[in-house]
């Protein structure tokens, strides 16, 4: 790796792990975090979790796993050019969606409603927070502690958003920790940003899903190239492609347009971020934290990216076919939640054991918790197809008939 910039996160200067461990002989702390994430159970499950289209709807759509790999690729490319810490960006990117429920956002919204309905004081369900719960507690791989015991900087990057209420809960357990920055504004303190690598993983996530949702949208037949020509960012690069390759059509036109769009956004982030780093005069991670967010698009690209997002919201995420699937998925999650709450013995024993509130011993499946949280953790960990099978077993009806 080329030399890190002074404002990059340096593994040697990490704020460390919650359970101190000796350094690895050949890998930096962030490389080790990335490796732990890749070997985790939650990471393998991402292959069967929905991005926009359900896993059973087709083999070529993005899943959470391929999405996470695309985010890591984009993040690393930009990080290398800006001399940021590639290993840290990669670790955050690969872990950023570990907390996603089956069925994408539909599952998350349903679980949130279930938890709040059960107890209005509940922390509810937030996927960023769940990703942190996975790496902090729910993974069981090590003899001495629950979770993956990742470095502070990786955990901070994973907790991209957090409600103030939940930030207070985390702060109580971990004073001055990963949730502190979500409380600063309320306490009249200056707002703190996470490191540049976390900011970059966040923007790379956006660039990745904006591009691949176009591809998946067209593949599914829900979006057409004509419709996409209403979107400035798409139209610009499809015109450019056609100028160079008159008559090009179909998939090759789509892929070449997306490829050019992606490159343009990547170069735009590199240039705009370089300029903002210079303008802010930052020369350390400390300075980065007290500056406004510095990893960014130029104003022109930011506007184009927002209008692409609006287009995808109106035409893809709110497409009647997607909405119908979303409603079914929410019902599946609600019915699963109710079934396990009524009869927890339907869950494997490793999960019901967590009801046991005795502290001080390592439980088979993460830390002790209230039954509704254990149920939510169990459901959140499911893949689309496992949730579908469990639903059929418990409710006696196939929610997603296989289309032939
Ligand atoms: Mg994502």
Coordinates of C-alpha atoms and ligand atoms in Angstrom, one line a residue:
X1 CA 0.0 0.0 0.0
X2 CA 1.3 3.5 -0.7
X3 CA 2.0 5.8 2.2
X4 CA -1.1 7.0 4.1
X5 CA -2.0 10.6 4.0
X6 CA -1.8 12.5 7.3
X7 CA -5.6 12.6 7.6
X8 CA -6.0 8.8 7.0
X9 CA -6.7 6.4 9.8
X10 CA -3.6 4.6 10.8
X11 CA -4.1 1.1 12.2
X12 CA -1.1 1.7 14.6
X13 CA -3.0 4.7 16.0
X14 CA -6.3 2.7 16.5
X15 CA -8.3 3.4 19.6
X16 CA -8.2 -0.4 20.0
X17 CA -10.6 -3.3 20.7
X18 CA -13.0 -3.6 23.6
X19 CA -11.2 -6.8 24.7
X20 CA -7.5 -6.0 24.4
X21 CA -5.6 -8.5 22.3
X22 CA -1.9 -8.7 21.2
X23 CA -1.2 -7.4 17.7
X24 CA -1.1 -9.9 14.9
X25 CA 2.4 -10.6 13.6
X26 CA 1.7 -9.9 9.9
X27 CA -1.6 -8.1 9.6
X28 CA -2.6 -4.6 10.7
X29 CA -5.6 -4.2 13.1
X30 CA -7.9 -3.2 10.2
X31 CA -6.8 -6.1 8.0
X32 CA -7.6 -8.4 10.9
X33 CA -11.0 -6.8 11.3
X34 CA -11.7 -7.4 7.6
X35 CA -10.6 -11.0 7.8
X36 CA -12.8 -11.6 10.9
X37 CA -15.8 -10.1 9.0
X38 CA -15.2 -12.3 6.0
X39 CA -15.1 -15.4 8.1
X40 CA -18.2 -14.5 10.1
X41 CA -21.5 -16.4 9.8
X42 CA -23.4 -13.2 9.2
X43 CA -21.2 -12.4 6.2
X44 CA -22.0 -15.8 4.6
X45 CA -25.7 -15.2 5.1
X46 CA -25.6 -12.0 3.0
X47 CA -25.6 -14.2 -0.1
X48 CA -29.2 -15.1 0.5
X49 CA -30.5 -11.7 1.6
X50 CA -32.4 -9.3 -0.5
X51 CA -31.0 -6.1 -1.9
X52 CA -34.1 -4.9 -3.8
X53 CA -35.3 -8.1 -5.4
X54 CA -36.0 -11.2 -3.3
X55 CA -33.4 -13.9 -3.5
X56 CA -35.7 -16.4 -5.1
X57 CA -36.8 -13.9 -7.9
X58 CA -33.7 -14.5 -9.9
X59 CA -30.1 -15.7 -9.7
X60 CA -28.6 -12.6 -11.3
X61 CA -29.9 -9.9 -9.1
X62 CA -27.7 -8.2 -6.5
X63 CA -27.8 -9.7 -3.1
X64 CA -26.5 -8.1 0.1
X65 CA -23.2 -10.0 -0.5
X66 CA -22.5 -8.9 -4.0
X67 CA -23.7 -5.4 -3.1
X68 CA -21.2 -5.3 -0.2
X69 CA -18.4 -6.5 -2.5
X70 CA -19.2 -3.7 -4.9
X71 CA -19.2 -1.1 -2.1
X72 CA -15.8 -2.4 -1.0
X73 CA -14.4 -2.3 -4.6
X74 CA -15.5 1.3 -5.1
X75 CA -14.4 2.4 -1.6
X76 CA -11.0 0.8 -2.0
X77 CA -10.4 2.4 -5.4
X78 CA -11.1 5.9 -4.1
X79 CA -9.2 5.3 -0.8
X80 CA -6.1 4.3 -2.7
X81 CA -6.1 7.4 -4.8
X82 CA -6.8 9.7 -1.8
X83 CA -4.2 7.7 0.3
X84 CA -6.8 6.8 2.8
X85 CA -6.7 3.4 4.7
X86 CA -7.9 0.9 2.1
X87 CA -8.1 -1.9 4.7
X88 CA -10.4 0.1 7.0
X89 CA -12.7 1.1 4.1
X90 CA -12.9 -2.5 3.0
X91 CA -13.7 -3.7 6.5
X92 CA -16.5 -1.2 7.0
X93 CA -17.9 -1.8 3.5
X94 CA -18.0 -5.6 4.0
X95 CA -19.6 -5.2 7.4
X96 CA -22.0 -2.4 6.7
X97 CA -25.0 -4.5 5.9
X98 CA -24.5 -7.4 8.3
X99 CA -27.5 -6.3 10.3
X100 CA -29.9 -6.3 7.5
X101 CA -33.0 -8.5 8.0
X102 CA -34.3 -10.9 5.3
X103 CA -36.3 -9.1 2.6
X104 CA -34.4 -5.8 2.8
X105 CA -35.9 -2.7 4.2
X106 CA -39.3 -4.4 4.3
X107 CA -38.1 -6.8 7.0
X108 CA -36.4 -4.0 9.0
X109 CA -39.6 -1.9 9.0
X110 CA -41.7 -4.8 10.1
X111 CA -39.4 -5.8 12.9
X112 CA -39.2 -2.2 14.1
X113 CA -43.0 -2.1 14.3
X114 CA -43.2 -5.4 16.1
X115 CA -40.7 -4.4 18.7
X116 CA -42.3 -1.0 19.3
X117 CA -45.7 -2.6 19.4
X118 CA -44.6 -5.0 22.0
X119 CA -43.0 -2.3 24.1
X120 CA -43.2 1.4 23.2
X121 CA -40.0 2.0 25.1
X122 CA -38.1 -0.5 23.0
X123 CA -35.0 0.5 21.1
X124 CA -36.9 -0.8 18.0
X125 CA -34.9 -2.1 15.1
X126 CA -32.3 -0.1 13.1
X127 CA -30.2 -2.0 10.6
X128 CA -27.0 0.0 11.3
X129 CA -27.4 -0.6 15.0
X130 CA -28.1 -4.3 14.2
X131 CA -24.9 -4.5 12.2
X132 CA -23.0 -3.3 15.2
X133 CA -24.9 -5.8 17.4
X134 CA -23.8 -8.6 15.1
X135 CA -20.1 -7.7 15.3
X136 CA -20.2 -6.7 19.0
X137 CA -22.3 -9.6 20.4
X138 CA -24.2 -11.9 18.2
X139 CA -21.3 -13.7 16.4
X140 CA -20.0 -16.6 18.4
X141 CA -16.5 -17.5 17.3
X142 CA -14.1 -16.8 20.1
X143 CA -13.7 -18.6 23.5
X144 CA -13.3 -15.4 25.5
X145 CA -16.0 -13.1 24.3
X146 CA -19.1 -12.6 22.2
X147 CA -18.8 -10.9 18.8
X148 CA -15.8 -10.3 16.6
X149 CA -14.0 -7.8 18.9
X150 CA -13.3 -5.3 16.1
X151 CA -11.4 -2.1 16.3
X152 CA -13.1 1.1 17.3
X153 CA -12.7 2.7 13.9
X154 CA -14.4 -0.2 12.1
X155 CA -17.2 -0.3 14.6
X156 CA -17.6 3.4 14.3
X157 CA -17.9 3.2 10.6
X158 CA -20.5 0.4 10.9
X159 CA -22.7 2.6 13.1
X160 CA -23.5 5.0 10.3
X161 CA -26.7 6.4 11.8
X162 CA -28.2 6.0 15.2
X163 CA -31.2 7.5 16.9
X164 CA -30.4 9.8 19.8
X165 CA -32.3 7.5 22.1
X166 CA -30.3 4.4 21.1
X167 CA -27.1 6.4 21.2
X168 CA -27.8 7.2 24.8
X169 CA -28.1 3.4 25.5
X170 CA -24.8 2.6 23.8
X171 CA -23.1 5.6 25.5
X172 CA -24.2 4.2 28.9
X173 CA -22.4 0.9 28.2
X174 CA -19.5 2.5 26.4
X175 CA -18.9 6.0 27.6
X176 CA -17.1 8.1 24.9
X177 CA -17.5 5.3 22.5
X178 CA -19.0 4.8 19.0
X179 CA -22.3 6.4 19.8
X180 CA -20.9 9.6 21.4
X181 CA -20.9 11.6 18.2
X182 CA -24.7 11.2 17.8
X183 CA -25.2 12.9 21.2
X184 CA -22.8 15.8 20.8
X185 CA -25.2 18.2 19.1
X186 CA -27.9 17.7 21.8
X187 CA -25.4 18.4 24.5
X188 CA -24.3 21.7 22.9
X189 CA -20.9 20.2 21.8
X190 CA -19.5 20.4 18.3
X191 CA -20.7 17.7 16.0
X192 CA -18.0 15.1 15.3
X193 CA -17.7 13.2 12.1
X194 CA -16.3 9.7 11.8
X195 CA -13.0 9.2 10.0
X196 CA -12.7 9.7 6.3
X197 CA -12.8 5.9 5.7
X198 CA -16.2 5.7 7.3
X199 CA -17.4 8.7 5.3
X200 CA -16.1 7.1 2.1
X201 CA -17.7 3.7 2.8
X202 CA -21.0 5.5 3.2
X203 CA -20.7 7.4 -0.1
X204 CA -19.5 4.2 -1.9
X205 CA -22.7 2.5 -0.7
X206 CA -24.8 5.1 -2.4
X207 CA -22.8 5.1 -5.6
X208 CA -23.0 1.3 -5.7
X209 CA -26.8 0.9 -5.1
X210 CA -27.7 3.8 -7.4
X211 CA -25.8 2.0 -10.3
X212 CA -26.7 -1.6 -9.6
X213 CA -30.4 -0.9 -8.9
X214 CA -30.6 0.5 -12.5
X215 CA -29.1 -2.7 -13.8
X216 CA -31.4 -4.9 -11.7
X217 CA -34.4 -2.7 -12.5
X218 CA -33.9 -3.2 -16.2
X219 CA -33.1 -6.9 -15.8
X220 CA -36.3 -7.4 -14.0
X221 CA -38.3 -5.5 -16.7
X222 CA -39.6 -2.9 -14.2
X223 CA -37.4 -0.2 -15.7
X224 CA -36.8 0.6 -19.4
X225 CA -33.9 2.3 -21.1
X226 CA -36.4 4.9 -22.4
X227 CA -37.6 5.7 -18.9
X228 CA -34.0 6.0 -17.7
X229 CA -33.3 8.6 -20.4
X230 CA -35.4 11.0 -18.2
X231 CA -32.6 10.8 -15.7
X232 CA -29.9 13.3 -16.4
X233 CA -27.0 11.3 -15.1
X234 CA -28.0 8.3 -17.1
X235 CA -29.0 10.2 -20.3
X236 CA -25.7 12.0 -20.3
X237 CA -23.6 8.8 -20.5
X238 CA -26.0 6.9 -22.7
X239 CA -25.7 9.8 -25.2
X240 CA -21.9 9.7 -24.9
X241 CA -21.8 6.0 -25.4
X242 CA -24.0 6.2 -28.5
X243 CA -21.9 8.9 -30.0
X244 CA -18.9 6.6 -29.7
X245 CA -20.8 3.4 -30.6
X246 CA -23.8 4.4 -32.9
X247 CA -26.5 1.8 -32.9
X248 CA -25.4 0.1 -29.7
X249 CA -28.4 -1.2 -27.8
X250 CA -29.7 -3.5 -25.1
X251 CA -27.4 -4.9 -22.4
X252 CA -24.2 -3.6 -23.9
X253 CA -25.6 0.0 -24.0
X254 CA -26.9 -0.4 -20.5
X255 CA -23.6 -1.7 -19.1
X256 CA -21.5 0.8 -20.9
X257 CA -23.7 3.6 -19.7
X258 CA -23.6 2.4 -16.1
X259 CA -19.8 1.9 -16.3
X260 CA -19.3 5.5 -17.5
X261 CA -21.7 6.8 -14.8
X262 CA -19.8 4.9 -12.1
X263 CA -16.4 6.2 -13.3
X264 CA -17.7 9.7 -13.5
X265 CA -19.0 9.5 -9.9
X266 CA -15.8 7.9 -8.6
X267 CA -13.6 10.6 -10.2
X268 CA -16.0 13.3 -9.0
X269 CA -15.7 12.1 -5.4
X270 CA -11.9 12.0 -5.7
X271 CA -11.7 15.5 -7.0
X272 CA -14.3 17.1 -4.8
X273 CA -12.9 15.4 -1.7
X274 CA -9.3 16.4 -2.5
X275 CA -10.6 20.0 -2.8
X276 CA -12.5 19.8 0.4
X277 CA -9.5 18.4 2.3
X278 CA -7.4 21.2 1.0
X279 CA -10.0 23.9 1.8
X280 CA -10.5 22.5 5.3
X281 CA -6.8 22.4 5.8
X282 CA -7.0 19.1 7.7
X283 CA -3.8 17.4 8.6
X284 CA -4.9 14.7 11.1
X285 CA -7.7 12.3 11.9
X286 CA -8.5 14.6 14.8
X287 CA -9.0 17.5 12.5
X288 CA -11.2 15.4 10.2
X289 CA -13.5 14.6 13.1
X290 CA -14.2 18.2 14.0
X291 CA -14.7 19.3 10.4
X292 CA -17.9 18.9 8.4
X293 CA -18.2 15.8 6.3
X294 CA -15.3 16.0 3.8
X295 CA -15.9 13.0 1.5
X296 CA -18.3 14.3 -1.0
X297 CA -19.6 14.8 -4.5
X298 CA -19.2 18.1 -6.3
X299 CA -22.5 20.2 -6.0
X300 CA -23.3 19.3 -9.6
X301 CA -22.8 15.6 -9.1
X302 CA -24.6 15.7 -5.8
X303 CA -27.7 17.2 -7.6
X304 CA -27.5 14.6 -10.3
X305 CA -27.2 11.8 -7.8
X306 CA -30.2 13.0 -5.8
X307 CA -32.4 13.1 -8.9
X308 CA -31.3 9.6 -9.8
X309 CA -32.3 8.5 -6.3
X310 CA -35.7 10.2 -6.6
X311 CA -36.2 8.4 -9.9
X312 CA -35.4 5.0 -8.4
X313 CA -37.7 5.7 -5.5
X314 CA -40.6 6.6 -7.7
X315 CA -40.1 4.1 -10.4
X316 CA -38.5 1.1 -8.8
X317 CA -38.7 1.0 -5.0
X318 CA -42.4 2.1 -5.3
X319 CA -43.2 0.0 -8.3
X320 CA -46.5 -1.9 -7.7
X321 CA -44.7 -5.2 -8.1
X322 CA -42.0 -4.3 -5.6
X323 CA -44.6 -2.8 -3.2
X324 CA -46.6 -6.0 -3.3
X325 CA -43.6 -8.1 -2.5
X326 CA -42.7 -5.7 0.3
X327 CA -46.1 -6.1 1.9
X328 CA -46.0 -9.8 1.7
X329 CA -42.5 -9.7 3.3
X330 CA -43.6 -7.5 6.1
X331 CA -46.5 -9.9 6.8
X332 CA -44.1 -12.8 6.9
X333 CA -41.8 -11.0 9.4
X334 CA -44.8 -10.0 11.6
X335 CA -46.2 -13.5 11.6
X336 CA -42.8 -15.0 12.5
X337 CA -42.4 -12.5 15.3
X338 CA -45.8 -13.4 16.7
X339 CA -45.2 -17.1 16.4
X340 CA -41.9 -17.1 18.2
X341 CA -43.2 -14.8 20.9
X342 CA -46.2 -17.1 21.5
X343 CA -44.0 -20.2 21.5
X344 CA -40.3 -19.5 21.9
X345 CA -39.5 -23.2 21.9
X346 CA -40.0 -23.0 18.1
X347 CA -36.6 -21.3 18.1
X348 CA -33.4 -23.3 18.5
X349 CA -32.3 -23.7 22.1
X350 CA -29.2 -21.6 21.6
X351 CA -31.6 -18.6 21.2
X352 CA -34.0 -19.4 24.0
X353 CA -31.0 -19.8 26.3
X354 CA -30.4 -16.1 26.0
X355 CA -33.6 -15.5 28.0
X356 CA -31.5 -16.7 30.9
X357 CA -30.5 -13.4 32.5
X358 CA -27.5 -14.7 34.5
X359 CA -24.6 -12.5 33.6
X360 CA -21.0 -13.6 33.6
X361 CA -21.2 -16.7 31.4
X362 CA -20.8 -16.9 27.7
X363 CA -24.1 -18.0 26.2
X364 CA -24.3 -20.0 23.0
X365 CA -25.9 -17.2 21.1
X366 CA -24.8 -13.7 22.2
X367 CA -25.6 -11.9 25.4
X368 CA -28.7 -12.3 27.5
X369 CA -31.6 -10.2 26.4
X370 CA -35.4 -9.8 26.7
X371 CA -37.4 -12.4 24.8
X372 CA -38.6 -9.9 22.1
X373 CA -35.0 -8.8 21.4
X374 CA -33.9 -12.4 21.1
X375 CA -36.7 -13.1 18.7
X376 CA -35.8 -10.0 16.7
X377 CA -32.1 -11.0 16.6
X378 CA -33.1 -14.5 15.5
X379 CA -35.4 -13.2 12.7
X380 CA -32.9 -10.5 11.6
X381 CA -30.2 -13.2 11.1
X382 CA -32.4 -15.2 8.8
X383 CA -31.8 -15.4 5.0
X384 CA -34.8 -14.8 2.8
X385 CA -35.3 -18.4 2.0
X386 CA -34.9 -19.6 5.6
X387 CA -37.5 -17.0 6.7
X388 CA -39.8 -18.2 4.0
X389 CA -39.4 -21.9 5.0
X390 CA -39.8 -21.1 8.7
X391 CA -42.9 -19.1 7.9
X392 CA -44.4 -22.0 6.0
X393 CA -43.6 -24.4 8.8
X394 CA -45.1 -22.2 11.5
X395 CA -48.0 -20.6 9.6
X396 CA -48.8 -23.4 7.2
X397 CA -48.9 -21.3 4.1
X398 CA -46.4 -20.5 1.4
X399 CA -46.0 -16.7 1.3
X400 CA -43.9 -16.5 -1.9
X401 CA -45.1 -19.1 -4.3
X402 CA -42.3 -20.0 -6.7
X403 CA -43.0 -18.5 -10.1
X404 CA -42.5 -20.9 -12.9
Ligands
LIG1 MG1 -25.6 -1.0 1.7

